[in-house]
PDB file of C-alpha atoms in Angstrom:
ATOM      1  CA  UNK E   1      46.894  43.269  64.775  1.00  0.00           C
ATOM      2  CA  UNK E   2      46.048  40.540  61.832  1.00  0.00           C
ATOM      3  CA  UNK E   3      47.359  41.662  59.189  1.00  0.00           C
ATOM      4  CA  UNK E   4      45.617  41.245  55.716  1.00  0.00           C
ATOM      5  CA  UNK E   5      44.451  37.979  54.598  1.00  0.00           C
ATOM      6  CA  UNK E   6      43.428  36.351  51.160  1.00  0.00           C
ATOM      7  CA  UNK E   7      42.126  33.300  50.210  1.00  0.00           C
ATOM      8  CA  UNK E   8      43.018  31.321  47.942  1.00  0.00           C
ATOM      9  CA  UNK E   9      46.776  31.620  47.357  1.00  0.00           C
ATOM     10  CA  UNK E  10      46.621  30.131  44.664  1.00  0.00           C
ATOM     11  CA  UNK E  11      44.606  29.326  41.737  1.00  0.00           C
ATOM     12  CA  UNK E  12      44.879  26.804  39.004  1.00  0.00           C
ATOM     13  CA  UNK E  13      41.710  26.727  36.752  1.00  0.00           C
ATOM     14  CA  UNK E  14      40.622  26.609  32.998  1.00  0.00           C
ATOM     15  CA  UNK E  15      40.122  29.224  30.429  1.00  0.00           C
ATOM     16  CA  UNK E  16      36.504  30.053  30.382  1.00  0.00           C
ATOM     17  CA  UNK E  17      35.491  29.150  34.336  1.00  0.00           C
ATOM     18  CA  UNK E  18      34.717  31.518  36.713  1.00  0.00           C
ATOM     19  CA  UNK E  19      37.050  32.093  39.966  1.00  0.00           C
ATOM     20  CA  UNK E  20      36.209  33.980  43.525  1.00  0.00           C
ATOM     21  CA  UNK E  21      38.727  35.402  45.421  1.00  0.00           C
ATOM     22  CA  UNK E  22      38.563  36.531  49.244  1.00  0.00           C
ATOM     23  CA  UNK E  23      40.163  39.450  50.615  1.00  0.00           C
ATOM     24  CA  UNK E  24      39.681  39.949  54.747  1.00  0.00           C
ATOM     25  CA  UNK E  25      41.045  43.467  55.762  1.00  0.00           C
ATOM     26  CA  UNK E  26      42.688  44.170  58.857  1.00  0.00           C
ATOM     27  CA  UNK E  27      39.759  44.834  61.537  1.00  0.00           C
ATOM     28  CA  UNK E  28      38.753  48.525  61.681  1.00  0.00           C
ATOM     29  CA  UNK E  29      39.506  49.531  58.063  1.00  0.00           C
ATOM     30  CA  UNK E  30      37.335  51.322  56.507  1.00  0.00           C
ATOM     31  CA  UNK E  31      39.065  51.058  52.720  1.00  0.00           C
ATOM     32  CA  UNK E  32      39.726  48.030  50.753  1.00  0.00           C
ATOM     33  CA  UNK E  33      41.502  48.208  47.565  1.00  0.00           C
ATOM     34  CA  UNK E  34      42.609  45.299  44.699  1.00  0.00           C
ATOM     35  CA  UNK E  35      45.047  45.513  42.385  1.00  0.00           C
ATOM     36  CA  UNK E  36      46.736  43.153  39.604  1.00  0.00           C
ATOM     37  CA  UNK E  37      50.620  42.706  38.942  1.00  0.00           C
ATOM     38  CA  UNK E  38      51.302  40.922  36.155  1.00  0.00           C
ATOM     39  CA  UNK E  39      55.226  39.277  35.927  1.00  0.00           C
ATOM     40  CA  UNK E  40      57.968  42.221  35.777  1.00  0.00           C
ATOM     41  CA  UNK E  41      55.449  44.624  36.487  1.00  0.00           C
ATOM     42  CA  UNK E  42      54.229  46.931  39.291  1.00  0.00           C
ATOM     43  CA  UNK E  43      50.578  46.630  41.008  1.00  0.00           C
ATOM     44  CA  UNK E  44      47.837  48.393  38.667  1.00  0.00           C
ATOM     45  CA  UNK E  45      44.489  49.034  40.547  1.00  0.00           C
ATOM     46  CA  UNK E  46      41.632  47.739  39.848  1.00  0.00           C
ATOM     47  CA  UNK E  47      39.044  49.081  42.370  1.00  0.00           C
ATOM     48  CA  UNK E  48      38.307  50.091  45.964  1.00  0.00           C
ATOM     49  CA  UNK E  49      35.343  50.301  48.556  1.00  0.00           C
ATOM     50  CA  UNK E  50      35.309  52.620  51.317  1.00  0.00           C
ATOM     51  CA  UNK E  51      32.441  50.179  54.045  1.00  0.00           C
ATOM     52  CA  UNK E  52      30.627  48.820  51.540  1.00  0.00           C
ATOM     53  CA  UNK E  53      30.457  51.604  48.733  1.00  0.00           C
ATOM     54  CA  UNK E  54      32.354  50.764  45.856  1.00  0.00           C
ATOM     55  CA  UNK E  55      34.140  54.134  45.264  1.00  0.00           C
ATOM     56  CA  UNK E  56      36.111  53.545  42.045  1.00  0.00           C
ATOM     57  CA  UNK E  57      37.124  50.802  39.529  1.00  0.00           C
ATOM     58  CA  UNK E  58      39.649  51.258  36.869  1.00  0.00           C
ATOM     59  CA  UNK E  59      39.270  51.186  32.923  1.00  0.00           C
ATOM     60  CA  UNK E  60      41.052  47.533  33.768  1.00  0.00           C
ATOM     61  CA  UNK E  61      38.208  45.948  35.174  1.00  0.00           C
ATOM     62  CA  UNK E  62      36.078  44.644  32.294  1.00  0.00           C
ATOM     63  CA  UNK E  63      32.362  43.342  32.420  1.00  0.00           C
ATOM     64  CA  UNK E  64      33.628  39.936  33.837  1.00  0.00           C
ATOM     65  CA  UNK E  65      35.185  41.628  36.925  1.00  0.00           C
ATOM     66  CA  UNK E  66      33.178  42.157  39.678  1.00  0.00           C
ATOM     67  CA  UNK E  67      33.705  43.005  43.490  1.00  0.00           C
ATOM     68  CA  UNK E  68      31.954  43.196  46.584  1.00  0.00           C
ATOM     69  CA  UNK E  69      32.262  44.427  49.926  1.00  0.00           C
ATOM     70  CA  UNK E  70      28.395  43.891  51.372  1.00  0.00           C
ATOM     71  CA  UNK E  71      29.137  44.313  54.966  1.00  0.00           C
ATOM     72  CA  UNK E  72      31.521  46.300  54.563  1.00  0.00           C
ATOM     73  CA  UNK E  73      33.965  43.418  55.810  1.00  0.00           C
ATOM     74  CA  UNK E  74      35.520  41.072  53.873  1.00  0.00           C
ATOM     75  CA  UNK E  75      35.746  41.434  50.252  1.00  0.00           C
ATOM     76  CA  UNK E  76      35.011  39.071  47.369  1.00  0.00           C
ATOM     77  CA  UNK E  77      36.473  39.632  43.357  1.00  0.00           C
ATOM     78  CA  UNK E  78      34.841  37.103  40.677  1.00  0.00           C
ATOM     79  CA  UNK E  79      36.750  36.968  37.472  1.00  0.00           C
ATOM     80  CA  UNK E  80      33.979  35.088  35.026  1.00  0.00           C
ATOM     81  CA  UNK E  81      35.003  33.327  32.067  1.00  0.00           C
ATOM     82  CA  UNK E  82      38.500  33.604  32.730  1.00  0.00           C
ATOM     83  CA  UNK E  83      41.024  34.622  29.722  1.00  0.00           C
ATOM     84  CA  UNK E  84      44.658  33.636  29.880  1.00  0.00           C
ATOM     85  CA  UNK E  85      45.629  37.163  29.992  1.00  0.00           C
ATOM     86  CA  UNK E  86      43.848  37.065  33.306  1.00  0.00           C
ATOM     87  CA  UNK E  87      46.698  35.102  34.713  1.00  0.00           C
ATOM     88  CA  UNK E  88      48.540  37.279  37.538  1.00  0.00           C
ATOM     89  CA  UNK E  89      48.932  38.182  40.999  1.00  0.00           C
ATOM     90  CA  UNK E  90      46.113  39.979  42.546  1.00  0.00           C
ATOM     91  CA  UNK E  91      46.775  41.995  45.708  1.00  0.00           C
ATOM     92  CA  UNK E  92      44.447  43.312  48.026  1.00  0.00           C
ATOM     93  CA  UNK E  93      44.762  46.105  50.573  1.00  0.00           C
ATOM     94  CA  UNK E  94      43.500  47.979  53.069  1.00  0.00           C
ATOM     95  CA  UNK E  95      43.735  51.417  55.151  1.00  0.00           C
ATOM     96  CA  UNK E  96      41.896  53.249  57.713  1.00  0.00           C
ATOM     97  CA  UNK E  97      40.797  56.154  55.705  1.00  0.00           C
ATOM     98  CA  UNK E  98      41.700  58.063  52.585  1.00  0.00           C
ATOM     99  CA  UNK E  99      43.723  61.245  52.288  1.00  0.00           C
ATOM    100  CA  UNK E 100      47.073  61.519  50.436  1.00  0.00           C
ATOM    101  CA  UNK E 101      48.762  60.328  54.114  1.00  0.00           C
ATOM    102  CA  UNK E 102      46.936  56.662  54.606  1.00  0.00           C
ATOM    103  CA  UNK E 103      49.165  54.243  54.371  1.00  0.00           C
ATOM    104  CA  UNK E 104      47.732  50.970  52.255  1.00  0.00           C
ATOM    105  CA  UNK E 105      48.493  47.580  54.036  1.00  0.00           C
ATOM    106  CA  UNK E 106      48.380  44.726  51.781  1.00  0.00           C
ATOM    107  CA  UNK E 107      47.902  40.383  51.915  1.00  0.00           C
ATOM    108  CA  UNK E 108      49.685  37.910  50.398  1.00  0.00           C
ATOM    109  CA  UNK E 109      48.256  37.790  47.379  1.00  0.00           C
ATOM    110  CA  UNK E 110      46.332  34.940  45.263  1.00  0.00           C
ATOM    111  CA  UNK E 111      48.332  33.848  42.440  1.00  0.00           C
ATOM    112  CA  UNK E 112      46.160  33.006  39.456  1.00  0.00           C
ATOM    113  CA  UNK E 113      47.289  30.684  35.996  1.00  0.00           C
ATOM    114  CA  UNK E 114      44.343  30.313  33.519  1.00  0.00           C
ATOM    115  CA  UNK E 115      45.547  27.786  31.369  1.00  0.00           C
TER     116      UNK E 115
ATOM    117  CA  UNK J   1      48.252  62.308  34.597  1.00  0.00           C
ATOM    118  CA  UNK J   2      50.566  61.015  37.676  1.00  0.00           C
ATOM    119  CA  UNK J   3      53.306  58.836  37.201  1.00  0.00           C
ATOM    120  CA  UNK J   4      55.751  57.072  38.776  1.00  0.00           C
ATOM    121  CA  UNK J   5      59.373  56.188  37.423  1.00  0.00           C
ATOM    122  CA  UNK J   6      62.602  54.048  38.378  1.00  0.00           C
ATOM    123  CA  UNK J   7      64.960  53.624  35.962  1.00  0.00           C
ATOM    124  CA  UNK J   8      66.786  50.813  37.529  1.00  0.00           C
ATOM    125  CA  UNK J   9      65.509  47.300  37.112  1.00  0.00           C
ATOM    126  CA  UNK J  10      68.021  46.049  38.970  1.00  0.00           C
ATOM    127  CA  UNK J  11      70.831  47.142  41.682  1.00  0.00           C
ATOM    128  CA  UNK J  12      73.465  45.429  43.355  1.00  0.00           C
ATOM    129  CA  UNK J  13      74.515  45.883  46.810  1.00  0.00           C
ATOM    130  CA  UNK J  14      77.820  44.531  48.666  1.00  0.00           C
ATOM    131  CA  UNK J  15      76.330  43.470  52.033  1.00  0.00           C
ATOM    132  CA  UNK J  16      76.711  46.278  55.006  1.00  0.00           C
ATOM    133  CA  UNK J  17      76.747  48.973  52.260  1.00  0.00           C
ATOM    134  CA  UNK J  18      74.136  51.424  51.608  1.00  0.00           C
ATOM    135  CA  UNK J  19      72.497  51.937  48.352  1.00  0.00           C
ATOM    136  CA  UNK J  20      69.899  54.061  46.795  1.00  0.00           C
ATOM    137  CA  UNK J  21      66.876  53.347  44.561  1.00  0.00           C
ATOM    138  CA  UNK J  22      65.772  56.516  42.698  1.00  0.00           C
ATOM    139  CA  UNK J  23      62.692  57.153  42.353  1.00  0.00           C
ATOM    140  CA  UNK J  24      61.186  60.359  40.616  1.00  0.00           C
ATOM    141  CA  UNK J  25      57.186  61.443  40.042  1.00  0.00           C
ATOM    142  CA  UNK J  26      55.247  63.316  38.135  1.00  0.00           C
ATOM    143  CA  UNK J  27      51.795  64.780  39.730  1.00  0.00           C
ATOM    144  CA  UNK J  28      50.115  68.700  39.197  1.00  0.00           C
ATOM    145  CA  UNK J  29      48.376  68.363  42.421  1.00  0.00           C
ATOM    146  CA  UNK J  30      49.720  69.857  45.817  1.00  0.00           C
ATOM    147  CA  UNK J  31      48.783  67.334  47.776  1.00  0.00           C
ATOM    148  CA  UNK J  32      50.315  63.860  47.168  1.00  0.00           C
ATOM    149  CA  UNK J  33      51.697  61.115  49.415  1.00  0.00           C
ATOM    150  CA  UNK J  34      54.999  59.161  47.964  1.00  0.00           C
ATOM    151  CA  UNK J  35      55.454  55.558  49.759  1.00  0.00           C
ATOM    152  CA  UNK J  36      58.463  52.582  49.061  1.00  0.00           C
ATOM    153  CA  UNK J  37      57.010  49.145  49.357  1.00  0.00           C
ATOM    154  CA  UNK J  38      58.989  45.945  49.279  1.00  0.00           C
ATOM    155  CA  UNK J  39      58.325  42.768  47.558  1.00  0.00           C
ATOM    156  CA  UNK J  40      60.493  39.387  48.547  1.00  0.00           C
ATOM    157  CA  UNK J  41      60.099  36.344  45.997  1.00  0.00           C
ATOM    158  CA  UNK J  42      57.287  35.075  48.550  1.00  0.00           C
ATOM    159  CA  UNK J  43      55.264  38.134  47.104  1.00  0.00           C
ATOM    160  CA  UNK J  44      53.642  40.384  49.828  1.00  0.00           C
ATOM    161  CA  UNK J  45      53.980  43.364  49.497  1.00  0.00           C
ATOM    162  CA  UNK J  46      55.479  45.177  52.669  1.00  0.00           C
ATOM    163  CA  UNK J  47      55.198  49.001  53.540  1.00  0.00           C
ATOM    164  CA  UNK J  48      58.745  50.584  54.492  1.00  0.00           C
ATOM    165  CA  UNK J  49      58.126  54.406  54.329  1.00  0.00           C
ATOM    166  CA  UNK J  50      56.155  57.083  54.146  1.00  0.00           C
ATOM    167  CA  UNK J  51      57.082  60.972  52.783  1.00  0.00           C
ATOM    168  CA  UNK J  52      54.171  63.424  52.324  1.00  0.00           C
ATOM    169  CA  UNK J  53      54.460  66.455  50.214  1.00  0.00           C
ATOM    170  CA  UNK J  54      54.025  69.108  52.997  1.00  0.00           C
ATOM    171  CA  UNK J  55      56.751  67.004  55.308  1.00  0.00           C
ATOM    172  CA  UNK J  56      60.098  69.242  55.185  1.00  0.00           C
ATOM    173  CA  UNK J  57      62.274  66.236  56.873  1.00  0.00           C
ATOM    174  CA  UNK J  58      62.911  63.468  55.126  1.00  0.00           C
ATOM    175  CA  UNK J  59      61.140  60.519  56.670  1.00  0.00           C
ATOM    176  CA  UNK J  60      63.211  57.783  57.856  1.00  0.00           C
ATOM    177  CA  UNK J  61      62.296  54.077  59.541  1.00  0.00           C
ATOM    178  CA  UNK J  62      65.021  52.525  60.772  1.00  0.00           C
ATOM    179  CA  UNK J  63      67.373  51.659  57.807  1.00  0.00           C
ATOM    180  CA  UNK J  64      65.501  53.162  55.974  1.00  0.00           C
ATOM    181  CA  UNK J  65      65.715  56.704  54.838  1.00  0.00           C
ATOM    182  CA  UNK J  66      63.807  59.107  51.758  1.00  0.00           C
ATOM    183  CA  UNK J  67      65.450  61.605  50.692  1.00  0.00           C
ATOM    184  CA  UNK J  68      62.541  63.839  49.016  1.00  0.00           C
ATOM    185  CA  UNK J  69      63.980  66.556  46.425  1.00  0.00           C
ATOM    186  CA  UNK J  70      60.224  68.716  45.732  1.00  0.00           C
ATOM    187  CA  UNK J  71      61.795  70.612  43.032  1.00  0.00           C
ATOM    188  CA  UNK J  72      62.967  67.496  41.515  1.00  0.00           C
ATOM    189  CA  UNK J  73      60.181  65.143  41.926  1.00  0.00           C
ATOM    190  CA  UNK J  74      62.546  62.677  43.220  1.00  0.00           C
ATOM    191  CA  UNK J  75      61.911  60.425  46.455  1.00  0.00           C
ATOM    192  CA  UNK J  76      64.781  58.190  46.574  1.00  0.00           C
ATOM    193  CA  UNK J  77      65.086  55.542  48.952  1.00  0.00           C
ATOM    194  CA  UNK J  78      68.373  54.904  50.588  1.00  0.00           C
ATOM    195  CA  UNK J  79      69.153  51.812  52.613  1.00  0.00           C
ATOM    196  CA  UNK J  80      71.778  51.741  55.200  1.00  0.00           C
ATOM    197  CA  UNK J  81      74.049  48.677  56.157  1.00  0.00           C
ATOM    198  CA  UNK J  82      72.295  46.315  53.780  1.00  0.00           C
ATOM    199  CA  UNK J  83      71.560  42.368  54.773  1.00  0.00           C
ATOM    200  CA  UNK J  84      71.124  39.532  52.731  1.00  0.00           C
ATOM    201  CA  UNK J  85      66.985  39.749  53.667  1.00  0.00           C
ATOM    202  CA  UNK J  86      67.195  43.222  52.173  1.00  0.00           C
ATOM    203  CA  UNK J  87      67.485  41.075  48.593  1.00  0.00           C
ATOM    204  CA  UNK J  88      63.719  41.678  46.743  1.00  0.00           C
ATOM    205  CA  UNK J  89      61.301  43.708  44.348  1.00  0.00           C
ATOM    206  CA  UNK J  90      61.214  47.686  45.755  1.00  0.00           C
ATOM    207  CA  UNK J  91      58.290  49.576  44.576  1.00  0.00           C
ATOM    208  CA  UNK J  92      57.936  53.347  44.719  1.00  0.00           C
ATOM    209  CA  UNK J  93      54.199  54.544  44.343  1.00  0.00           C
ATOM    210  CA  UNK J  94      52.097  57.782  44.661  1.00  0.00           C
ATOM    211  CA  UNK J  95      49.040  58.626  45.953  1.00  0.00           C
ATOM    212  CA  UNK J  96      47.277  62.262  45.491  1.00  0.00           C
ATOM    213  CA  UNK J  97      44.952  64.551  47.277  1.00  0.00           C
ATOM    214  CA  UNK J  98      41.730  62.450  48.135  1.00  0.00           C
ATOM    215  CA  UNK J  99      41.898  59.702  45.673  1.00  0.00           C
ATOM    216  CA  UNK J 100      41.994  56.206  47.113  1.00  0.00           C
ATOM    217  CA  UNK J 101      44.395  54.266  44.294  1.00  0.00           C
ATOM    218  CA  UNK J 102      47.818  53.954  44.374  1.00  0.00           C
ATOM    219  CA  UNK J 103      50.185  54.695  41.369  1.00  0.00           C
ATOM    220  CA  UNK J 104      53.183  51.952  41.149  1.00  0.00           C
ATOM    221  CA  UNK J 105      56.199  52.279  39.427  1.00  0.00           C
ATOM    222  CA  UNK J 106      58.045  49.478  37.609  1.00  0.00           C
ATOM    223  CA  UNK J 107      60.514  47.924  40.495  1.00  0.00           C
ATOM    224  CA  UNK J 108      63.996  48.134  41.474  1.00  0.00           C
ATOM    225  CA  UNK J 109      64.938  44.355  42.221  1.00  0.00           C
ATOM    226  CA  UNK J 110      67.963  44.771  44.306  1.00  0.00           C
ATOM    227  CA  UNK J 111      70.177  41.473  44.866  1.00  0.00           C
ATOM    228  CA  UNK J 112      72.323  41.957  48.249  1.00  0.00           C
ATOM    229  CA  UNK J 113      75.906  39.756  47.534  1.00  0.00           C
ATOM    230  CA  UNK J 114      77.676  38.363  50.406  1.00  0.00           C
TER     231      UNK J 114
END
């Protein structure tokens, strides 16, 4: 199986631009997830789809977040007008299904520095 | 509200020891898988192991072992015969009942010496 994928791995961009990551789950899961880990810190979630249904986002993700799943595919999260706070690792996931017992696979990660 | 805490930031390991990262949770709800994730410097994140709440044996993956206390909310992991590769970020996180979003704790970085 491929595992997870996300594109870029990095980012290096200004405060105030706007920035699109790519998340591409492993084939025939139904649940994508994000999440955020800041340095010294564990993953906080921001948001997941189940297909393309966006099923919850976190207190985390402000008005300039946004995510997308529209074929229930791939996954795209635009940060707009980018703080340097933003600046962090975000992870994406994915699993078959939910239930307490699915086990979330996860990508490499994009690493993004506003500066 | 669940949480998730490890009160180790950081653990040293002589290599071809074992060692144990504790790990204990807090949830109300019945239900509730508990999973250990790794993290190496590169940054992925990389399942290891998987204990539900209704599972009565400890799970265990290779060199990898959980021992699950229920009364005392504690999921340790233990690693057996540790390696120089073994050297990262471990994260113990919580999921419950239906919900989709995992709950993280802080980290255990363990450094495996030679």
């Amino acid at each position: 199986d491929t595992g997870v994928s996300q594109d870029p791995r990095h980012k290096i961009t200004k405060r105030g631009q706007n920035v699109t990551f790519r998340c591409d789950p492993i084939s025939e899961h139904n649940r994508l997830y994000w999440y955020r880990q800041t340095l010294g810190q564990g993953p906080e979630f921001l948001t997941y789809f189940q297909n393309e249904a966006q099923l919850e986002k976190s207190r985390l993700l402000s008005d300039r977040f946004s995510a997308e799943r529209p074929k229930g595919s791939f996954s795209t999260l635009e940060i707009q007008r980018t703080e340097q706070g933003d600046s962090a690792m975000y992870l994406c996931a994915s699993s078959r299904a939910g239930g307490f017992t699915d086990t979330q696979y996860f990508g490499p990660g994009t690493r993004l520095t506003v500066l | 509200a669940q949480k998730i805490t490890q009160t180790q930031p950081g653990m040293f390991v002589q290599e071809k020891e074992a060692v144990t990262l504790d790990c204990t949770y807090d949830t109300s709800d019945q239900s509730y898988g508990l999973f250990w994730y790794k993290q190496p410097s590169s940054g992925e994140m990389i399942f290891l192991i998987y204990q539900g709440s209704y599972d009565e044996q400890n799970a265990t993956e290779g060199r990898y072992s959980l021992n699950f206390q229920k009364a005392r909310k504690s999921a340790n992991l233990v690693i057996s015969a540790s390696q120089l590769g073994d050297s990262a970020m471990y994260f113990c996180a919580m999921r419950e009942g239906q919900g989709g979003k995992l709950i993280f704790g802080q980290g255990t970085e363990l450094s495996v010496k030679p």
